PDB file of C-alpha atoms in Angstrom:
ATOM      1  CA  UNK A   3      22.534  11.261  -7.216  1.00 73.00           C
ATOM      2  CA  UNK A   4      23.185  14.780  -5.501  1.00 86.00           C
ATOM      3  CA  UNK A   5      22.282  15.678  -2.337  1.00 95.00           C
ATOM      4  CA  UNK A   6      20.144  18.679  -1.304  1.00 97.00           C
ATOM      5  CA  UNK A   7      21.294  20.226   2.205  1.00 98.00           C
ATOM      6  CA  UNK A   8      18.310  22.929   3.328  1.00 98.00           C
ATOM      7  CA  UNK A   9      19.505  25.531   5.640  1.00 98.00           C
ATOM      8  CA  UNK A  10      16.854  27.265   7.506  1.00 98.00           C
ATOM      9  CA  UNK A  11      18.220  30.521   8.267  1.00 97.00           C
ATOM     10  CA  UNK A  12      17.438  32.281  11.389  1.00 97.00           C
ATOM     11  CA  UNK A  13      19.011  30.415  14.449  1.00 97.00           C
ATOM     12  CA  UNK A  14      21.030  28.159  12.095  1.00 98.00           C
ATOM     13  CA  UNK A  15      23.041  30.136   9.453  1.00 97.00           C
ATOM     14  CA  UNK A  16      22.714  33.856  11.004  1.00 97.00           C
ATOM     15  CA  UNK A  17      22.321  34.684  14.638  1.00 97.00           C
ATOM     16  CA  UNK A  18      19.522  37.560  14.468  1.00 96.00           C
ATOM     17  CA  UNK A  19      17.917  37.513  17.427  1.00 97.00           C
ATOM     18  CA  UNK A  20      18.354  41.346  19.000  1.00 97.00           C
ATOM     19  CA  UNK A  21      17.153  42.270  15.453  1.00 97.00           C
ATOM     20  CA  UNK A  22      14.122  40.495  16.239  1.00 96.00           C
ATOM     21  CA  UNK A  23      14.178  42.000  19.130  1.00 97.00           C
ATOM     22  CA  UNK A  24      14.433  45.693  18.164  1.00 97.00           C
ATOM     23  CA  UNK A  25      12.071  44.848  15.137  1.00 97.00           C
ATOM     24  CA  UNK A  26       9.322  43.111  17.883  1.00 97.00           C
ATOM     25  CA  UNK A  27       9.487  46.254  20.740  1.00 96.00           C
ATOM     26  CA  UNK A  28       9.231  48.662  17.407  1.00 97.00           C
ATOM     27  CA  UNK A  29       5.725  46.862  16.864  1.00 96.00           C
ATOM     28  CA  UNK A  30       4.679  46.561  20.231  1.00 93.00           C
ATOM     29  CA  UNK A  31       5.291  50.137  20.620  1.00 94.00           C
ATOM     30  CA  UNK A  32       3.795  51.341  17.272  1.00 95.00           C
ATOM     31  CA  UNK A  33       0.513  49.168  18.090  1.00 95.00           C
ATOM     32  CA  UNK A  34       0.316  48.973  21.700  1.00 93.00           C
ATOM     33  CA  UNK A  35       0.291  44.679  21.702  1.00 93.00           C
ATOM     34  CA  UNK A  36       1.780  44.656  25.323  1.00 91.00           C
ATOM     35  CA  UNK A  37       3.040  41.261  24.355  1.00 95.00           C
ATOM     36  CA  UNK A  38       6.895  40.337  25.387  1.00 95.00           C
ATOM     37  CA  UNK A  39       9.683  39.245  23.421  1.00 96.00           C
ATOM     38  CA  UNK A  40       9.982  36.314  24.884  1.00 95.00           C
ATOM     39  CA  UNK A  41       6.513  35.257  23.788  1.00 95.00           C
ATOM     40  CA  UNK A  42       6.832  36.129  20.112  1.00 95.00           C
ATOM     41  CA  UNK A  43      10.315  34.506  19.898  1.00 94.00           C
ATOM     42  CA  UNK A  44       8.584  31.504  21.373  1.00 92.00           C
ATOM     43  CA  UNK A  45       6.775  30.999  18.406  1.00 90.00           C
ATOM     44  CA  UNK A  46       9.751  31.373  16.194  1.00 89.00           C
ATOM     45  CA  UNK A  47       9.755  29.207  12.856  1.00 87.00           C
ATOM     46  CA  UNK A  48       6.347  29.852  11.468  1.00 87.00           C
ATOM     47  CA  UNK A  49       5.719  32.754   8.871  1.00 89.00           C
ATOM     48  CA  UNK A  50       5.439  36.082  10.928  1.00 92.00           C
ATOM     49  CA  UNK A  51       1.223  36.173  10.705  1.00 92.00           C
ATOM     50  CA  UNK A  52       0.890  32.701  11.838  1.00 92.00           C
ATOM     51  CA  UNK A  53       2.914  33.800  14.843  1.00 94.00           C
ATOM     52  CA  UNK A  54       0.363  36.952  15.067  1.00 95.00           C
ATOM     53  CA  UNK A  55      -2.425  34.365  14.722  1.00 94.00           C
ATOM     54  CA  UNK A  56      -0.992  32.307  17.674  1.00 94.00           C
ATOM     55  CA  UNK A  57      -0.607  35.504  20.462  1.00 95.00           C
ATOM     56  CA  UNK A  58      -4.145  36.214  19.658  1.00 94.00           C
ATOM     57  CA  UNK A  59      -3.647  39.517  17.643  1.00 95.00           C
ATOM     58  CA  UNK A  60      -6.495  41.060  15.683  1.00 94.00           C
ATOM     59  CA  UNK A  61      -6.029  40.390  11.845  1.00 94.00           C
ATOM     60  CA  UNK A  62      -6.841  43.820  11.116  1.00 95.00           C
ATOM     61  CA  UNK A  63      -3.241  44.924  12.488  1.00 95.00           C
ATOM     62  CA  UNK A  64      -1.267  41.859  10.051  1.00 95.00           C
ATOM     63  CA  UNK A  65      -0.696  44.122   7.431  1.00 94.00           C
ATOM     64  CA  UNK A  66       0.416  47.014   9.276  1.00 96.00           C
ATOM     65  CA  UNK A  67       2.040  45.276  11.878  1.00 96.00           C
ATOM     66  CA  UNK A  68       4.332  43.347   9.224  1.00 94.00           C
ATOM     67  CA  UNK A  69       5.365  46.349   7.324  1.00 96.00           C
ATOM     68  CA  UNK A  70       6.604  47.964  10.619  1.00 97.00           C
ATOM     69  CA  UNK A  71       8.613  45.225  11.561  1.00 96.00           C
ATOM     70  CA  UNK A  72      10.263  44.879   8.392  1.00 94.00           C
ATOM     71  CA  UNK A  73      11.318  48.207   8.460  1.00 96.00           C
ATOM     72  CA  UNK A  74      12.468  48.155  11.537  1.00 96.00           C
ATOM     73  CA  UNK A  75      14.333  44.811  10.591  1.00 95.00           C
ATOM     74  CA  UNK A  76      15.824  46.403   7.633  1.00 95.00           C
ATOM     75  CA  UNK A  77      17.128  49.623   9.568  1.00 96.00           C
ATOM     76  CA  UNK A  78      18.849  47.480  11.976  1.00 96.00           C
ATOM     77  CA  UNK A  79      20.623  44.736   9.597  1.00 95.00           C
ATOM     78  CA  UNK A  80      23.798  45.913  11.920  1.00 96.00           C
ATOM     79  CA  UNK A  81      22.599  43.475  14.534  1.00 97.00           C
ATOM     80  CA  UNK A  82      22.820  40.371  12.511  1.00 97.00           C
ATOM     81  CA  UNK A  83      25.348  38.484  12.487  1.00 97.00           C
ATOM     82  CA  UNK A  84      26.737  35.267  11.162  1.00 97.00           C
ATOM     83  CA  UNK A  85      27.803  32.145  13.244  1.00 96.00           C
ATOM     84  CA  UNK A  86      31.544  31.817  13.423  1.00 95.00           C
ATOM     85  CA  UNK A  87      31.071  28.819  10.977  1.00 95.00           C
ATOM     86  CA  UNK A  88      29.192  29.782   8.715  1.00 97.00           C
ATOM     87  CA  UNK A  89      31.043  30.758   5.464  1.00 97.00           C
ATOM     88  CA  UNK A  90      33.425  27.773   5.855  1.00 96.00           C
ATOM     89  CA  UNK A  91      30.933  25.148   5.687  1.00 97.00           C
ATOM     90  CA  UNK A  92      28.834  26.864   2.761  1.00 97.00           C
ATOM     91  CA  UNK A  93      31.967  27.455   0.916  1.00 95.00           C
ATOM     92  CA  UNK A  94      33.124  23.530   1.841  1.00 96.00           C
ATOM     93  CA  UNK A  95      29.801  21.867   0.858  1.00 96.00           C
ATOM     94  CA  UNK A  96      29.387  24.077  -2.651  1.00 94.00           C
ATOM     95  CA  UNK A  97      33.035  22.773  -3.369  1.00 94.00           C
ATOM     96  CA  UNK A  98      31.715  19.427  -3.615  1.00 94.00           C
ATOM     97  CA  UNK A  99      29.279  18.803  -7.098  1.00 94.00           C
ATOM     98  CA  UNK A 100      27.472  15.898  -5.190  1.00 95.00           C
ATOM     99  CA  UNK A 101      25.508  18.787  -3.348  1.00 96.00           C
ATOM    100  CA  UNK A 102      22.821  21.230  -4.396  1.00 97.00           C
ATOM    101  CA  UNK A 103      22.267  23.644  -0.913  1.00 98.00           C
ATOM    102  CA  UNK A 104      19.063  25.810  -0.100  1.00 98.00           C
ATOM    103  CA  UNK A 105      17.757  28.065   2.192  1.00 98.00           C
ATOM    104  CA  UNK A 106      14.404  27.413   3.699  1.00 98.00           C
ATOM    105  CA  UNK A 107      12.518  29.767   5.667  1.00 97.00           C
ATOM    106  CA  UNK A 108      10.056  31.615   7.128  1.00 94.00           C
ATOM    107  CA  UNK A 109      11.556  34.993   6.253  1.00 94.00           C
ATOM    108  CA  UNK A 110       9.886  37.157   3.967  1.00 92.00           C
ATOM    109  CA  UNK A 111      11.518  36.575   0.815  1.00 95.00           C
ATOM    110  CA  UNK A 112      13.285  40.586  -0.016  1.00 93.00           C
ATOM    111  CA  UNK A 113      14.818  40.552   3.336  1.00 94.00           C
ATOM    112  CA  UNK A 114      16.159  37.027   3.216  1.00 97.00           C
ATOM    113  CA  UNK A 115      17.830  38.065  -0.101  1.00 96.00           C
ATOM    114  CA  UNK A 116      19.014  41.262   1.373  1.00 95.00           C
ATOM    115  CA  UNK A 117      20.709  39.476   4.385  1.00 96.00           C
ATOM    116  CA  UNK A 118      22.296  36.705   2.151  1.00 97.00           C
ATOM    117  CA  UNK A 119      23.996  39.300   0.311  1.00 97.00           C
ATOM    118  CA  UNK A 120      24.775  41.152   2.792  1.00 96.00           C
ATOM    119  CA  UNK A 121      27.323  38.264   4.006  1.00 97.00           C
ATOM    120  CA  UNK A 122      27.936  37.090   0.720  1.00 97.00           C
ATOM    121  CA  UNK A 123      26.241  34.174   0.899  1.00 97.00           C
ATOM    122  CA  UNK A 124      25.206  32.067  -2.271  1.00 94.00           C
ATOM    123  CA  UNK A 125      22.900  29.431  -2.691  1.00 97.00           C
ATOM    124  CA  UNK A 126      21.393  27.262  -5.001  1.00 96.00           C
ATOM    125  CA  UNK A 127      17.795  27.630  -4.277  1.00 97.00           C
ATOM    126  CA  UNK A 128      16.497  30.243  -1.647  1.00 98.00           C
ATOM    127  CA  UNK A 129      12.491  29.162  -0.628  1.00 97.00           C
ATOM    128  CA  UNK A 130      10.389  31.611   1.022  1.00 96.00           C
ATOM    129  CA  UNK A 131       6.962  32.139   2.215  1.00 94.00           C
ATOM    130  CA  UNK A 132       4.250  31.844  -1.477  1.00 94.00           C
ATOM    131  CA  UNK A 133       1.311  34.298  -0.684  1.00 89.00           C
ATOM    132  CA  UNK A 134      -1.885  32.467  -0.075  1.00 91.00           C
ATOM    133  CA  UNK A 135       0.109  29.057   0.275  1.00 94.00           C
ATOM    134  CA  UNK A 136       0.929  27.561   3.354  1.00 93.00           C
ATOM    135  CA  UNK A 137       4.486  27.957   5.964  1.00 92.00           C
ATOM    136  CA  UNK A 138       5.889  25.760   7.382  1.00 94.00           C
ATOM    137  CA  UNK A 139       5.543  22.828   9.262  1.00 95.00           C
ATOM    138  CA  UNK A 140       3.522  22.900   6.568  1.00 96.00           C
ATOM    139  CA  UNK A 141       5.168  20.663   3.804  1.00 97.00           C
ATOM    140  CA  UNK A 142       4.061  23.082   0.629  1.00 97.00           C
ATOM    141  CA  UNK A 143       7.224  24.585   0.920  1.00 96.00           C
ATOM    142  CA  UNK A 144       9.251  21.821   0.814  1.00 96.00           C
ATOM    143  CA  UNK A 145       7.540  19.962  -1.932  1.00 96.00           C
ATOM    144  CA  UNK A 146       7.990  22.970  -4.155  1.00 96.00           C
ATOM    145  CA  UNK A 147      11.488  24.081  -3.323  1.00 96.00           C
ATOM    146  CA  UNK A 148      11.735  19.550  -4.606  1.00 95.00           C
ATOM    147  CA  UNK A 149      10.155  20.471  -8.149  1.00 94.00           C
ATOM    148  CA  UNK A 150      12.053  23.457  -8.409  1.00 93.00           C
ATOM    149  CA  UNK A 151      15.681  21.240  -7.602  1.00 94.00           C
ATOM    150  CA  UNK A 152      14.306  17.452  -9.025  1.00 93.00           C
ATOM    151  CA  UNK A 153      16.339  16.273  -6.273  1.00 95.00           C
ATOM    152  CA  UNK A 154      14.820  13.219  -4.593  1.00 94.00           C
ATOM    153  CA  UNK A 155      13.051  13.439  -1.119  1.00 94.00           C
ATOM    154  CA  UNK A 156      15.155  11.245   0.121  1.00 95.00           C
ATOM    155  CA  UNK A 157      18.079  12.988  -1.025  1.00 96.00           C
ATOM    156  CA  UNK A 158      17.435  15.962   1.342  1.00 96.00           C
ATOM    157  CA  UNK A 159      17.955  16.682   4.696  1.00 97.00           C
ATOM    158  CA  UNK A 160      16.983  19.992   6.823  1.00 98.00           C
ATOM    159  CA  UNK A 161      18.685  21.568   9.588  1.00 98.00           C
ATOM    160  CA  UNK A 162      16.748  23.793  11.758  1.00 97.00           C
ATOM    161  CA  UNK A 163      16.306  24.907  15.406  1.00 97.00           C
ATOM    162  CA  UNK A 164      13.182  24.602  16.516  1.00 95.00           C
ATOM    163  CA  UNK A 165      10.384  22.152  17.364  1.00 94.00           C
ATOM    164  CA  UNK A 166       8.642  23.745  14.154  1.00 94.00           C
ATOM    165  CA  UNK A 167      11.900  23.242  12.011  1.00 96.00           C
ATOM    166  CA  UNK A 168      11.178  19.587  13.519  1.00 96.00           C
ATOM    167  CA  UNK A 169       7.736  19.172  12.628  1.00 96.00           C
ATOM    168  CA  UNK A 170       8.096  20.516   9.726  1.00 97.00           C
ATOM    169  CA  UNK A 171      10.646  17.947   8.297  1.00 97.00           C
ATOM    170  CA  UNK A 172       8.544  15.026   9.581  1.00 97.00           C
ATOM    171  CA  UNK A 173       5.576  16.344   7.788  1.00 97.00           C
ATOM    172  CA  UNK A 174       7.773  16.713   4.667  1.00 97.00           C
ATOM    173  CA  UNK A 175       8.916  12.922   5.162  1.00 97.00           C
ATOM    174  CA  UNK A 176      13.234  14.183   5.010  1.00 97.00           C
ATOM    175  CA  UNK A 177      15.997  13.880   7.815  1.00 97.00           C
ATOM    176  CA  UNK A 178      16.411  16.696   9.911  1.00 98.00           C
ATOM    177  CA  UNK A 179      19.748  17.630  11.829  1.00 98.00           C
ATOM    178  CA  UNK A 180      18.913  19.779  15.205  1.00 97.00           C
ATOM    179  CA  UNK A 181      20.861  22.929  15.359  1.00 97.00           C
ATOM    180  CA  UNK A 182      20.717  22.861  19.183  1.00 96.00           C
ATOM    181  CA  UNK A 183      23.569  26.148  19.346  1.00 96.00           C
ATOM    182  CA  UNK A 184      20.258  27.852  17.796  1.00 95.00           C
ATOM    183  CA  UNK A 185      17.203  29.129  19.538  1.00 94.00           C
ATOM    184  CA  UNK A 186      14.794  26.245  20.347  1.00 92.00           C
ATOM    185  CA  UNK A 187      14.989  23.645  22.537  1.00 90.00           C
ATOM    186  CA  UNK A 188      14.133  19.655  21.192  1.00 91.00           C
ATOM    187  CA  UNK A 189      14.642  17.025  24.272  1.00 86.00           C
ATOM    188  CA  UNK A 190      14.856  13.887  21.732  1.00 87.00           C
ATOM    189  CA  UNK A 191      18.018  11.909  22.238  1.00 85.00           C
ATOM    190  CA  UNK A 192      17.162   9.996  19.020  1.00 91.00           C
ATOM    191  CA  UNK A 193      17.715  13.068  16.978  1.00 95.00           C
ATOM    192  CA  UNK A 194      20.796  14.087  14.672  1.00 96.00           C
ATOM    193  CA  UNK A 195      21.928  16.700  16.332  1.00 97.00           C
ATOM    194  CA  UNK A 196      25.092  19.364  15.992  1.00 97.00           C
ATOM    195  CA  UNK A 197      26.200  22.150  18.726  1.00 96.00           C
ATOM    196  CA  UNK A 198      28.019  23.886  15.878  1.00 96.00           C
ATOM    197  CA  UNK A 199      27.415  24.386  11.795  1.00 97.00           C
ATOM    198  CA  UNK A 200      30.776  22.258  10.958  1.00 96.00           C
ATOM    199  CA  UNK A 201      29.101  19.660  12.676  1.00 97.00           C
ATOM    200  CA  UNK A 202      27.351  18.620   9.705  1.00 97.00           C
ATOM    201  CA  UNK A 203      29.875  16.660   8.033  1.00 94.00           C
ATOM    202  CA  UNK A 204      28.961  13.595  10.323  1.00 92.00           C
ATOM    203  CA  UNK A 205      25.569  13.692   9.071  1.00 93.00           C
ATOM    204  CA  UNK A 206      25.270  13.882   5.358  1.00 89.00           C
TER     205      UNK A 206
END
């Protein structure tokens, strides 16, 4: 039976945080939110308006506010960058026919497919956001990246960074590694967890 490894991909396979950043202050800026950095990367791992929902923005800015971050995002793809590990582990794991690999994330789906080819990186499946369905740690997601792959749930594992990455996988009922070299913090000594991507291998 093959195995399907999910990636999520901010904070685990690409390092994009000053292109948050950029992207974030752009917004603040354009819309006059007066709300730090710091407190819309806490948030990190939900779909961008859920993160609006959470600092207490007016829905009547979503729309707006999205399409300026994007484009901000976009202009500054320069700032992105991969983790050192990265292509060597995708490359190693597609190698091997007992594994299907994904991407799962929060990212609007025509910038996550402009980043992965940007670095060149190929997947299997790539699941992002469904209009009117829910993100994660919602388990929608999940279930329908399962009927797209007919891969078992308990074939699959996720790795992600955050508490939300974390919540997400229990809600989905699949093993979860802990990228901990990523951007959230998880004090839980009883979970899987890697400092770096070729870490993996002792997990799956």
């Amino acid at each position: 039976m093959k195995k399907l490894i999910i990636f999520d991909l901010d904070g685990v396979i690409i390092d994009s945080k000053e292109n948050m950043r950029v992207s974030w202050n752009a917004v603040n800026k354009s819309f006059n939110f007066k709300i730090s950095f710091k407190k819309y990367f806490d948030k990190i791992g939900m779909p961008f308006e859920d993160i609006l929902k959470k600092l207490k923005i007016n829905e009547i800015f979503f729309k707006k506010a999205k399409k300026t971050f994007r484009e901000n995002s976009i202009k500054n793809f320069n700032l992105i960058k991969t983790y050192p590990e990265t292509h060597k582990v995708i490359r190693k794991l597609k190698k091997n026919p007992d594994y299907k690999l994904a991407v799962l994330t929060s990212k609007e789906r025509t910038r996550t497919i402009k980043i992965l080819k940007r670095f060149n990186l190929k997947f299997h499946y790539v699941q992002c956001p469904i209009k009117g369905k829910k993100g994660k740690p919602d388990p929608y997601l999940l279930n329908n990246l399962l009927r797209k792959s007919k891969i078992k749930r308990s074939h699959c594992c996720y790795l992600g960074d955050t508490s939300i990455d974390l919540r997400f996988s229990k809600n989905s009922k699949i093993k979860f590694i802990f990228c901990s070299y990523g951007y959230g913090k998880i004090n839980n000594k009883n979970i899987k967890t890697i400092n770096k991507l070729d870490q993996i291998f002792k997990f799956i």
